[in-house]
mmCIF file of C-alpha atoms in Angstrom:
data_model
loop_
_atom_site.group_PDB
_atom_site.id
_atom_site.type_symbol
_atom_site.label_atom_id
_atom_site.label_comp_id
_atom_site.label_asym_id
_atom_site.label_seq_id
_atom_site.Cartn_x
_atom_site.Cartn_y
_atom_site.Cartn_z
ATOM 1 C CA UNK A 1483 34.951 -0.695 5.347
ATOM 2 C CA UNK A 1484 33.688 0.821 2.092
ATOM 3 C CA UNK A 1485 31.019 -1.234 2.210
ATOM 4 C CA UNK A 1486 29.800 -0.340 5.445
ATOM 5 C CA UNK A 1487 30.013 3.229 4.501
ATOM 6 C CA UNK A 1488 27.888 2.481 1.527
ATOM 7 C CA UNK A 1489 25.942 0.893 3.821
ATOM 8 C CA UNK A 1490 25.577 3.886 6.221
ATOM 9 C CA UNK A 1491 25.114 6.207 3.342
ATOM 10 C CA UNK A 1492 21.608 4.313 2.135
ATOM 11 C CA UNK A 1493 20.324 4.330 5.516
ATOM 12 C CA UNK A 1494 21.662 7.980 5.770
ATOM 13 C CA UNK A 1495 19.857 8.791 3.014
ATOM 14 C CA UNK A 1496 16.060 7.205 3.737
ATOM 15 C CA UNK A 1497 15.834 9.118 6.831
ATOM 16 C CA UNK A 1498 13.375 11.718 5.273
ATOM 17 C CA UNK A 1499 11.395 8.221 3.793
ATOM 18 C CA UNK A 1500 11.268 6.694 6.846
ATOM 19 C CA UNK A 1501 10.089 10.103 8.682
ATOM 20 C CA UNK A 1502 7.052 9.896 6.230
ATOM 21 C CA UNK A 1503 6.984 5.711 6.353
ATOM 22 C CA UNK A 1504 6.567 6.761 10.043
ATOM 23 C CA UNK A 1505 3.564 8.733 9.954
ATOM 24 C CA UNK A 1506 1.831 5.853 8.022
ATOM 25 C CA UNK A 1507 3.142 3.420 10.379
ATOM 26 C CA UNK A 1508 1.194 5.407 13.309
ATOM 27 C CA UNK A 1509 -2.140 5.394 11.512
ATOM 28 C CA UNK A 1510 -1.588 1.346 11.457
ATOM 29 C CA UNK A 1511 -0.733 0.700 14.479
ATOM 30 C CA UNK A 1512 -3.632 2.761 16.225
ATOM 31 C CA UNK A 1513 -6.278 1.029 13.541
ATOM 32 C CA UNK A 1514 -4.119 -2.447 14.404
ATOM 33 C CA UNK A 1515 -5.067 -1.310 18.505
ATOM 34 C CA UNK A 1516 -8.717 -0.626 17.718
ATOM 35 C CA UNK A 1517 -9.134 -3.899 15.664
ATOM 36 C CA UNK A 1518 -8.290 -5.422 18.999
ATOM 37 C CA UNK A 1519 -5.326 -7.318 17.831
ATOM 38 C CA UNK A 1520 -2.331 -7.948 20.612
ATOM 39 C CA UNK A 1521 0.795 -5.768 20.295
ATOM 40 C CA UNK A 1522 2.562 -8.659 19.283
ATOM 41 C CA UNK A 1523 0.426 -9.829 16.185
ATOM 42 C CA UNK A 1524 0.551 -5.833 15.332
ATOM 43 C CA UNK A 1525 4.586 -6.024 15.258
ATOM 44 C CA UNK A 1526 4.813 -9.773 13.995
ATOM 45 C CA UNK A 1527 3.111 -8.168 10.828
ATOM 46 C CA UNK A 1528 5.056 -5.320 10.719
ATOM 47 C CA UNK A 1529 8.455 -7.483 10.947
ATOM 48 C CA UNK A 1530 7.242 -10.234 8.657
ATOM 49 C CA UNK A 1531 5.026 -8.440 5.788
ATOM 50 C CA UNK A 1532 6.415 -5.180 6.205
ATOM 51 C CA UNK A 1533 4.063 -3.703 3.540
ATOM 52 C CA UNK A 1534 2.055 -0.572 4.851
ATOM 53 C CA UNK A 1535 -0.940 -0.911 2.483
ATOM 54 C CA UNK A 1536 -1.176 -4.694 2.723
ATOM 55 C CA UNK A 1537 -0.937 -4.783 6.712
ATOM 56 C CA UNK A 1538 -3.746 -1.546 7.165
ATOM 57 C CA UNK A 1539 -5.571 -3.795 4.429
ATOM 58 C CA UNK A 1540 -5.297 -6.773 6.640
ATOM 59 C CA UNK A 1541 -6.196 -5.431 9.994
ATOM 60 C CA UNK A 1542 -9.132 -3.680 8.140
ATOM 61 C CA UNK A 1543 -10.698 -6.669 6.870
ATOM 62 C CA UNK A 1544 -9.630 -8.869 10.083
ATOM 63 C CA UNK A 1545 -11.489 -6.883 12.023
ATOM 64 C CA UNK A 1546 -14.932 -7.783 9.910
ATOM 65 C CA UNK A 1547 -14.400 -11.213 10.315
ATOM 66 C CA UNK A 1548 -11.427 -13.691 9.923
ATOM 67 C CA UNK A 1549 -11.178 -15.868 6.692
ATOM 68 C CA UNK A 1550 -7.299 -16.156 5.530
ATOM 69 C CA UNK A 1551 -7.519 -17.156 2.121
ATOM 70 C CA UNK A 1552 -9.084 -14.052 0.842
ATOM 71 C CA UNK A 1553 -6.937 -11.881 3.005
ATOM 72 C CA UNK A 1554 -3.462 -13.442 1.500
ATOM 73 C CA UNK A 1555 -4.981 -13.099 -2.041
ATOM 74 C CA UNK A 1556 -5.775 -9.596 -1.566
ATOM 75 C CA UNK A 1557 -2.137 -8.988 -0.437
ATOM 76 C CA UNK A 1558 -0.644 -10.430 -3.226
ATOM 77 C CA UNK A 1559 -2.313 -8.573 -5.291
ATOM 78 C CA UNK A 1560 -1.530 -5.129 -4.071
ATOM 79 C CA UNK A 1561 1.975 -5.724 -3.622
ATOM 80 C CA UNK A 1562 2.235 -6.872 -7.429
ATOM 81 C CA UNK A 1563 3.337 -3.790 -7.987
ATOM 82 C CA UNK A 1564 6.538 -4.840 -6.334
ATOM 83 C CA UNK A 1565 7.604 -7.168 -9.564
ATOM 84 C CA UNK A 1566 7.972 -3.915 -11.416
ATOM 85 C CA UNK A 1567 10.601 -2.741 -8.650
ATOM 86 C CA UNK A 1568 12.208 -5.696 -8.595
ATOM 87 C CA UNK A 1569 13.165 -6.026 -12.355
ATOM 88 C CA UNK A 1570 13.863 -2.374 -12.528
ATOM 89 C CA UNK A 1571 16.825 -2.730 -9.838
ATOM 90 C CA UNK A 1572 17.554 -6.394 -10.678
ATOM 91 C CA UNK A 1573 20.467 -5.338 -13.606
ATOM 92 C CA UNK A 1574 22.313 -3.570 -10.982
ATOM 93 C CA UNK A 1575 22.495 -5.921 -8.081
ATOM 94 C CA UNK A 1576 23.149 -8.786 -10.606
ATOM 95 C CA UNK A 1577 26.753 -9.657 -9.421
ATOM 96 C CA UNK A 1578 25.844 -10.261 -5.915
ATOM 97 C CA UNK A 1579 25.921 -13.282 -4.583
ATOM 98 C CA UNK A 1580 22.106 -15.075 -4.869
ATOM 99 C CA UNK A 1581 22.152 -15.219 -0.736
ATOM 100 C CA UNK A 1582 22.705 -11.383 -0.451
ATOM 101 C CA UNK A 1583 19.831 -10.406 -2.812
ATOM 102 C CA UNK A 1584 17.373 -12.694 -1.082
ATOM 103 C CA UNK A 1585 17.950 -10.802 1.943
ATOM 104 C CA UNK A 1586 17.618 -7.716 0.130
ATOM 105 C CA UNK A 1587 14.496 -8.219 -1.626
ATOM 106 C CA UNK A 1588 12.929 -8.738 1.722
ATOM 107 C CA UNK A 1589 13.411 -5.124 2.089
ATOM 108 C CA UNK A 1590 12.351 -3.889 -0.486
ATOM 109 C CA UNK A 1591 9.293 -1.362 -0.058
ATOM 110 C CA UNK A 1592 8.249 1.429 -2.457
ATOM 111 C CA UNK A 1593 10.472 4.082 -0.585
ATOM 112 C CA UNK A 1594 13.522 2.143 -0.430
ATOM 113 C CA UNK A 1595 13.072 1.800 -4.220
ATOM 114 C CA UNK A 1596 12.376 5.165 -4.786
ATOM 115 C CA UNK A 1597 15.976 6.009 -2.774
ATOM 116 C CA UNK A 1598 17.707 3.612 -4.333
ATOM 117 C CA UNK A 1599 16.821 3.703 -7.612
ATOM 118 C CA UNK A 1600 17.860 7.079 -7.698
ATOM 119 C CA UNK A 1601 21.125 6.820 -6.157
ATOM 120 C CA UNK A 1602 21.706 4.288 -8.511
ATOM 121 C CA UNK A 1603 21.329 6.477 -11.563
ATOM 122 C CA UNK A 1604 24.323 8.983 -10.902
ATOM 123 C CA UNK A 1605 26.364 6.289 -8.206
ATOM 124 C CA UNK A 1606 28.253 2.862 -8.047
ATOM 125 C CA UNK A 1607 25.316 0.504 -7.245
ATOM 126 C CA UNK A 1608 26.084 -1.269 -4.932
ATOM 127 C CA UNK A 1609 23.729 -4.132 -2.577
ATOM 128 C CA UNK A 1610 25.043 -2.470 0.642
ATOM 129 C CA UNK A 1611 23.673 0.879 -0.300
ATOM 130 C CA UNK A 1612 19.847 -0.656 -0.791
ATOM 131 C CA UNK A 1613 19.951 -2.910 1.829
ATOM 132 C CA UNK A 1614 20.707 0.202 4.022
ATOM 133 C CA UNK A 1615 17.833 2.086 2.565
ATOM 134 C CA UNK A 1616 15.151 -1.210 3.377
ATOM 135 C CA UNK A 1617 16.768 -1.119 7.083
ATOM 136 C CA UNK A 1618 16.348 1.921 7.653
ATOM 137 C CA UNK A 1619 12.706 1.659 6.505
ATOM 138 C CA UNK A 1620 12.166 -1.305 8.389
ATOM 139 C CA UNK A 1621 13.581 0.693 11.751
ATOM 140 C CA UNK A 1622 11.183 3.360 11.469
ATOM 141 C CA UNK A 1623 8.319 0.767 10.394
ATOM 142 C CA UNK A 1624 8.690 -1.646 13.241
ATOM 143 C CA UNK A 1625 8.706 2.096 15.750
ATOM 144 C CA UNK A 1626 5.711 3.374 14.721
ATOM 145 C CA UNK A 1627 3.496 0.364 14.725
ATOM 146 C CA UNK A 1628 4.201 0.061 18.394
ATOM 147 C CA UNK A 1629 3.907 4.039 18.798
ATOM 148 C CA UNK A 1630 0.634 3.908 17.300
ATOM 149 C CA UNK A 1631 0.354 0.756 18.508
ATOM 150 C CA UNK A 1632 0.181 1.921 22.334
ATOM 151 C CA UNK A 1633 -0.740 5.749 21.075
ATOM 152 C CA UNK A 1634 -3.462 4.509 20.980
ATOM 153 C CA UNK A 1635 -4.418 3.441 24.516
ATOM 154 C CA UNK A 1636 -4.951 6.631 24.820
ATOM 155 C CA UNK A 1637 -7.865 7.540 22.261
ATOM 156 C CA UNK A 1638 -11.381 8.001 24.024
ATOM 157 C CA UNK A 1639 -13.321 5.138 23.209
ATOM 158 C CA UNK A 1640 -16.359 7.693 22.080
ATOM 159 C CA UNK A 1641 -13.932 8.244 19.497
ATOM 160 C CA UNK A 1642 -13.399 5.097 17.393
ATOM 161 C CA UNK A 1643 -16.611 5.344 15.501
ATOM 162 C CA UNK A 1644 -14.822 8.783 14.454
ATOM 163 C CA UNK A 1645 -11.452 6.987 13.897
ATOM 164 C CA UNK A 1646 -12.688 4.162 11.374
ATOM 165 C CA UNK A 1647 -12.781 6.950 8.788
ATOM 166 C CA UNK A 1648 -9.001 7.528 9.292
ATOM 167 C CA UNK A 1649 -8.443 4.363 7.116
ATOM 168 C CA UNK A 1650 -10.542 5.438 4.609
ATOM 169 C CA UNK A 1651 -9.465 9.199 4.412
ATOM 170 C CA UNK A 1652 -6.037 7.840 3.977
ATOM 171 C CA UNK A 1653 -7.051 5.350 1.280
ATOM 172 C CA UNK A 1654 -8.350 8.554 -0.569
ATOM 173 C CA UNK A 1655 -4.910 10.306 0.557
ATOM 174 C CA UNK A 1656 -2.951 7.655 -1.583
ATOM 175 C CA UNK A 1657 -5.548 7.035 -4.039
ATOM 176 C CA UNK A 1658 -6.012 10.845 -5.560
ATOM 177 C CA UNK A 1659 -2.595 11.496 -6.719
ATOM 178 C CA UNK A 1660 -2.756 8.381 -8.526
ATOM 179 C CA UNK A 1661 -5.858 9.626 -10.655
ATOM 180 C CA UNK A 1662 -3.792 11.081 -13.624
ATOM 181 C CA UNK A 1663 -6.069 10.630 -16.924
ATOM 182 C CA UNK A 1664 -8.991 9.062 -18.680
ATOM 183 C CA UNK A 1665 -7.867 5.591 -18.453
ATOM 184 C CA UNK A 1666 -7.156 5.953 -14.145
ATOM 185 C CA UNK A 1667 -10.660 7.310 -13.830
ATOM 186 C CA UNK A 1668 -12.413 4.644 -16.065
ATOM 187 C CA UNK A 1669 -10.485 2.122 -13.164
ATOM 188 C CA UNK A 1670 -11.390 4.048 -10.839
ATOM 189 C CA UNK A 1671 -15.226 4.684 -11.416
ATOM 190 C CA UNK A 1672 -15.432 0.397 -12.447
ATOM 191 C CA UNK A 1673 -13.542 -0.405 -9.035
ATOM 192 C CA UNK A 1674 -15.792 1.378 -7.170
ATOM 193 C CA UNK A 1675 -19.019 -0.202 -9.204
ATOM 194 C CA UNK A 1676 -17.798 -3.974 -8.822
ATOM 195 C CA UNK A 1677 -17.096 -3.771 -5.233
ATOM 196 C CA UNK A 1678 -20.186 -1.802 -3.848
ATOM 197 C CA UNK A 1679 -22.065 -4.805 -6.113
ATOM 198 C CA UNK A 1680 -19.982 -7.533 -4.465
ATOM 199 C CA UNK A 1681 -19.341 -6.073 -1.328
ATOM 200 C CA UNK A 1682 -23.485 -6.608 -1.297
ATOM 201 C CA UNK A 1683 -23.973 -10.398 -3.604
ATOM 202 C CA UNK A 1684 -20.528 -11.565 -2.984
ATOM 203 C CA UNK A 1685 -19.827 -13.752 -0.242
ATOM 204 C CA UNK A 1686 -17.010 -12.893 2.183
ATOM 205 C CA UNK A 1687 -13.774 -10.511 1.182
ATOM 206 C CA UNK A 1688 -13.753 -11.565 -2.694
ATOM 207 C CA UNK A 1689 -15.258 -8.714 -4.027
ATOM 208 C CA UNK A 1690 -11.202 -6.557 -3.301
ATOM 209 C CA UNK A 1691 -9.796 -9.053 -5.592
ATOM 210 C CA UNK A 1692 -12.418 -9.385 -8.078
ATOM 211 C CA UNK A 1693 -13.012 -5.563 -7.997
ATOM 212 C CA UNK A 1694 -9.095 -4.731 -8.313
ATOM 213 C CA UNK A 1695 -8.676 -7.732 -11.458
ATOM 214 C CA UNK A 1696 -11.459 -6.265 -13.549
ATOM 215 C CA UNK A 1697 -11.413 -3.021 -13.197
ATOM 216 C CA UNK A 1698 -7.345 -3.159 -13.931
ATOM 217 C CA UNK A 1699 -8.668 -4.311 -16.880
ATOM 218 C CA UNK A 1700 -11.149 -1.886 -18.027
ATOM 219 C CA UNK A 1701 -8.420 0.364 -17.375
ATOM 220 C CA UNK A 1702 -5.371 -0.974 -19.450
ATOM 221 C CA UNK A 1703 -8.160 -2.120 -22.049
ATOM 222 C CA UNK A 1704 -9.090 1.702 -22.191
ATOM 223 C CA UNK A 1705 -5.977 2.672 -22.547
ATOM 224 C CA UNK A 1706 -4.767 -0.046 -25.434
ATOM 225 C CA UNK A 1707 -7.878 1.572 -27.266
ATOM 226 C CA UNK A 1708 -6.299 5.337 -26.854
ATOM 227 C CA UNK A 1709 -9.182 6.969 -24.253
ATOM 228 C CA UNK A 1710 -7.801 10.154 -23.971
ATOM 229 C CA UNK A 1711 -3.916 9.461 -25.023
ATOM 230 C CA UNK A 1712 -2.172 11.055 -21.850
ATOM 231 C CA UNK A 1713 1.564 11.443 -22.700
ATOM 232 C CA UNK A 1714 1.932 8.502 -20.271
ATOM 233 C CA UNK A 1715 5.701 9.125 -19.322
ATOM 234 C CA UNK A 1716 5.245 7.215 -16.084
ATOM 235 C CA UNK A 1717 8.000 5.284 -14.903
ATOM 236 C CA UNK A 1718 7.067 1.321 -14.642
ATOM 237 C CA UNK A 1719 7.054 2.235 -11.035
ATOM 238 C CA UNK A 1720 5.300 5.843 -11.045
ATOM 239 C CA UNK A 1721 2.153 4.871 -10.060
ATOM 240 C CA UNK A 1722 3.029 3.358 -6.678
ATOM 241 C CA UNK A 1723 2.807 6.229 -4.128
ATOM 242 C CA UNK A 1724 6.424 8.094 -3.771
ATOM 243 C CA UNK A 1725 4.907 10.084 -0.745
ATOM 244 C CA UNK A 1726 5.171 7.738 2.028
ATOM 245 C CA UNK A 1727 2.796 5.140 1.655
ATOM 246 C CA UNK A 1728 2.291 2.061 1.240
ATOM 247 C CA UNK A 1729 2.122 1.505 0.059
ATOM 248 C CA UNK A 1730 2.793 0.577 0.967
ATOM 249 C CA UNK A 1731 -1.438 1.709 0.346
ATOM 250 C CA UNK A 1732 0.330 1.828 -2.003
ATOM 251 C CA UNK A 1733 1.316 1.303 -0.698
ATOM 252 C CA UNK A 1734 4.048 -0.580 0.997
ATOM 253 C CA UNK B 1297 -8.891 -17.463 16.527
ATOM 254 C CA UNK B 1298 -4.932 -16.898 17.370
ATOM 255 C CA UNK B 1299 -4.590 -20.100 14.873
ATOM 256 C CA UNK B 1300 -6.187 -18.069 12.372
ATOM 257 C CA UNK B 1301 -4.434 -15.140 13.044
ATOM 258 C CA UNK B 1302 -1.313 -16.988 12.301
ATOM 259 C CA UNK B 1303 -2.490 -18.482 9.303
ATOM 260 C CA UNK B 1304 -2.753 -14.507 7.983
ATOM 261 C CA UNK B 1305 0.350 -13.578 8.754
ATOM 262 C CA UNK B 1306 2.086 -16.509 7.889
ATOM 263 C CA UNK B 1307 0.266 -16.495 4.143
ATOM 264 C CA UNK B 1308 0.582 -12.558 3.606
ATOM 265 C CA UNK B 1309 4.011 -12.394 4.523
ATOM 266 C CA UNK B 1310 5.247 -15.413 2.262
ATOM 267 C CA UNK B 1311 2.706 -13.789 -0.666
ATOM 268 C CA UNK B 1312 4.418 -10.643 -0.111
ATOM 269 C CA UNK B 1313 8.057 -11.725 -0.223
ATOM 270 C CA UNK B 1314 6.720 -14.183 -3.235
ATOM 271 C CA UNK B 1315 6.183 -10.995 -5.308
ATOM 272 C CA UNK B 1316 9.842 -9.129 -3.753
ATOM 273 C CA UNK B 1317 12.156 -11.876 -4.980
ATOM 274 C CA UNK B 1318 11.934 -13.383 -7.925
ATOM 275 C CA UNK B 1319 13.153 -10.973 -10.033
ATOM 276 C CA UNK B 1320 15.645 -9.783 -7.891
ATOM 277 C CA UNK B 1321 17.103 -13.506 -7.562
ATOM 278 C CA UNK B 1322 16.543 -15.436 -10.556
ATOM 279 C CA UNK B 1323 19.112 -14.235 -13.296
ATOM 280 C CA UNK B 1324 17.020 -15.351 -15.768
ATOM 281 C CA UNK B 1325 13.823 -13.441 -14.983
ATOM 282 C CA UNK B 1326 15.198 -10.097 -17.371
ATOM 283 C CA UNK B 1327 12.103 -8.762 -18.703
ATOM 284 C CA UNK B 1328 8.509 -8.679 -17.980
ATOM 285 C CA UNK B 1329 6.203 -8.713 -21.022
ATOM 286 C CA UNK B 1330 5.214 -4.777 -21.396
ATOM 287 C CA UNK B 1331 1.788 -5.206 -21.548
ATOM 288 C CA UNK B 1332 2.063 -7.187 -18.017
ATOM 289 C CA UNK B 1333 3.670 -3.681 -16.716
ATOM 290 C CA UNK B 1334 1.063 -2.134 -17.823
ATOM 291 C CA UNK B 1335 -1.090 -4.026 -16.328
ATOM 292 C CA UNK B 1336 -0.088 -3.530 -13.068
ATOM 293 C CA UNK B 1337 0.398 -0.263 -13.013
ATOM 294 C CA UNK B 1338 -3.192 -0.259 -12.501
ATOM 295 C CA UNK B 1339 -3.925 -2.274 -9.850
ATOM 296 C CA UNK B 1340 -2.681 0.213 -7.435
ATOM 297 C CA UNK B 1341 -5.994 2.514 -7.770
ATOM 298 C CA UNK B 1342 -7.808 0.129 -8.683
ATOM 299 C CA UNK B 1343 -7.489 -2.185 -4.915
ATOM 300 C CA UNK B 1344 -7.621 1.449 -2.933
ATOM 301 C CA UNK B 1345 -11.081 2.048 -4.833
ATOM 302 C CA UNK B 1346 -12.020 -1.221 -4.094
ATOM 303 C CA UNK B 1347 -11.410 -1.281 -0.457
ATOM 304 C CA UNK B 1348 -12.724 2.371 0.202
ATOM 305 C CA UNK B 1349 -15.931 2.608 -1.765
ATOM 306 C CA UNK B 1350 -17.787 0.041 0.071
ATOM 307 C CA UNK B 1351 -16.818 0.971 3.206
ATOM 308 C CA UNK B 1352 -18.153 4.626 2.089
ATOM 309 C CA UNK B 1353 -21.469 3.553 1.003
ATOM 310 C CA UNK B 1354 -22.747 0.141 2.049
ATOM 311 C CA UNK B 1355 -24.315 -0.020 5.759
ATOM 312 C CA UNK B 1356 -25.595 -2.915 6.771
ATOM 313 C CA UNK B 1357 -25.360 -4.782 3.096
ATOM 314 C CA UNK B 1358 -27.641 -0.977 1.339
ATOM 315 C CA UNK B 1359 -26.080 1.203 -0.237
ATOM 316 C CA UNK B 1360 -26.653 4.381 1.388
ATOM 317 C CA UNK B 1361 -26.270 7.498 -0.983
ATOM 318 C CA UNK B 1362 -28.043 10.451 0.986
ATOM 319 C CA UNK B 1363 -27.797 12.858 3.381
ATOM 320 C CA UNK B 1364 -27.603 10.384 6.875
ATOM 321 C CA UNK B 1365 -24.325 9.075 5.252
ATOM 322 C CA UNK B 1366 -21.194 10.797 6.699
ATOM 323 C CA UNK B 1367 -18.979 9.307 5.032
ATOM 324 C CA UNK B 1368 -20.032 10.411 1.970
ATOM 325 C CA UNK B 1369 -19.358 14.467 2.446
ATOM 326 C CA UNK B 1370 -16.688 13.645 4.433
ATOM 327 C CA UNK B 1371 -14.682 11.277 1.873
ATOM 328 C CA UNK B 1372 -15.521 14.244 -1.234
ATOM 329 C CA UNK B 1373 -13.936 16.742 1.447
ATOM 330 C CA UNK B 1374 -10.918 13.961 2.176
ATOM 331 C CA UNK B 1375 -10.597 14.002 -1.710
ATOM 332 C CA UNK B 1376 -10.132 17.701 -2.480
ATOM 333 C CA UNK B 1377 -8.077 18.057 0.402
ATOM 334 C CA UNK B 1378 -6.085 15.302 -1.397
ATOM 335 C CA UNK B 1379 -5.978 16.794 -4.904
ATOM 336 C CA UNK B 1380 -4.958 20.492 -3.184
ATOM 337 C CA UNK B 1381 -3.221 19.503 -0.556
ATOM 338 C CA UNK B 1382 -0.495 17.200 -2.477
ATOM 339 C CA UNK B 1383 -0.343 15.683 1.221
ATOM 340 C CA UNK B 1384 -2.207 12.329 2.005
ATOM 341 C CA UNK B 1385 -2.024 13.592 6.035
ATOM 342 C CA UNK B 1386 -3.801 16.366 5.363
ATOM 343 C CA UNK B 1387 -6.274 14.178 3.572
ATOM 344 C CA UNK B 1388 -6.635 12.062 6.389
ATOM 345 C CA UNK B 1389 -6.651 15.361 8.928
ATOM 346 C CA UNK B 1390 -9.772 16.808 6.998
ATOM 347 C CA UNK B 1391 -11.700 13.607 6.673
ATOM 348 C CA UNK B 1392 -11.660 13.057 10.593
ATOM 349 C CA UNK B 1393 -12.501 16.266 11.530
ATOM 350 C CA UNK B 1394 -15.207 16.337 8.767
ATOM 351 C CA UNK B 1395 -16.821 13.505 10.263
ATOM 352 C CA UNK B 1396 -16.399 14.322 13.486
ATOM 353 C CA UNK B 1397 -17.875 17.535 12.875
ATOM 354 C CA UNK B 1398 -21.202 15.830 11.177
ATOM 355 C CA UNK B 1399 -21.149 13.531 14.044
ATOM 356 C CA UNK B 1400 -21.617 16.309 16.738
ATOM 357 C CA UNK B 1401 -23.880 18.130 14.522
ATOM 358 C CA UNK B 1402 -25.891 15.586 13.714
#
């Protein structure tokens, strides 16, 4: 019983999340309907990656031609991020049996973190409470990919040419907040060099990984060497988006 | 093309439940070396640059930095409605109607 009610309480609690989660979830489903995938490969993703950024990442570059391996690679790499998550909660869920956490960890997104983590600091951790929290995420997820999914339908077709900067403008949405000092911009400014170059030389989708490794690089090089010492208080986890995205973009 | 399809979803949800577990799972896995944290932290910015900036400025494999591009007023507007706004809608709000707005115009 009380660990239902923990149970409750995390899902309780990720409603505001998963009100925001939602809003991103829209945006991918209607890009998911322009890219001309079915409803069901739009949900299937949803259910089985559940990661906002990856999954508006995947549609994005399956609509300019299909090629798997550099799709999967890219995903991996943006949802890296989620290994800092992971051993951040890991200490508190440690007596629970291995079975439960597996299921867990499937569930884990940036939000659910976010909730979680925090409950965590002042409250008995407990694997009920985050596996409520991912649920409830996953609830509103799975909605809004069909509500944007069959939203839609109903977009004038004059439109889509319009549209296709949605994905972008909320790739900038995520990516601004993130831009916090010297070493962020140096990333930044490199990312955007490398993949304009590759995007142009490189064959296929390679040029997102390639891009993302080096100019990580540049930036925690930059940093190591003390460009502009920012009091860098972030939290391992910080620099993931708190506000709804993926990441999922981040990004989820 | 379905078989493809499949292939995607398949891989990406395995490579994204390959980076959810292990640490959650394997008792041993305590700590990640800091600089590998660091690391990380910035790939996020780093893959959103990296997927946006080419889409802002290539057409047709040139890069296009003048005045025909949209996208390029339109994704400075998206920005500072970012940086303002403290919002990531209202980002994606301004950057539509900004370039539906240069699209009727021009």
């Amino acid at each position: 019983m009380e660990r239902f009610q923990s149970f409750c309480r995390g899902f309780g609690n990720s409603v505001p999340l998963g009100i925001s989660a939602f809003l991103y979830g829209l945006a991918y489903g209607v890009l998911a309907y322009q890219a001309h995938l079915s409803a069901g490969v739009a949900l299937a993703m949803s259910m089985l990656i559940f990661a906002g950024a990856s999954q508006l990442t995947a549609v994005q570059m399956i609509g300019s031609g299909i090629d798997p391996l550099p799709i999967v690679v890219t995903v991996f790499i943006i949802n890296l991020r989620h290994y800092l998550m992971a051993a951040s909660l890991a200490p508190y869920l440690r007596g629970y049996p291995r079975a439960a956490r597996m299921l867990g960890a499937f569930f884990l997104t940036d939000e659910s973190y976010a909730a979680t983590y925090s409950h965590f600091q002042t409250q008995r951790p407990t694997i009920q409470y985050f596996l409520g929290s991912g649920i409830c995420l996953f609830c509103f997820w799975c909605a809004a990919t069909l509500a944007g999914y069959y939203g839609g339908n109903f977009i004038p077709a004059r439109w889509s040419s319009i549209l296709d900067f949605a994905f972008v403008a909320a790739f900038i949405g995520m990516l601004v907040p993130l831009v916090r000092n010297g070493p962020v911009v140096l990333t930044v400014v490199t990312a955007a060099l490398v993949s304009v170059l590759g995007s142009i030389y490189l064959p296929g989708k390679w040029y997102i990984v390639i891009a993302a490794l080096i100019a990580s690089a540049v930036g925690y090089l930059a940093e190591r060497r003390g460009v502009k010492p920012e009091a860098s208080r972030q939290a391992a986890c910080s620099n993931t988006d708190r506000t709804g995205a993926v990441d999922e973009a981040g990004w989820g | 093309m379905n078989q493809e399809i499949v292939i995607i979803i398949a891989g990406a949800a395995l490579a994204t439940y390959a980076t959810r577990f292990p640490l959650l799972v394997f008792d041993g896995a305590k700590k990640l070396p800091p600089g590998f944290g660091k690391y990380l932290s910035f790939i996020a910015p780093a893959v959103l640059t990296a997927l946006i900036a080419p889409a802002i400025l290539v057409k047709q494999g040139t890069v296009q930095f003048n005045w025909a591009n949209s996208y390029l007023p339109a994704a400075f507007l998206s920005a500072v409605a970012a940086y303002y706004g403290k919002n990531p809608l209202l980002a994606v709000v301004t950057g539509v109607a900004s370039v539906a707005l240069l699209v009727c115009l021009g």
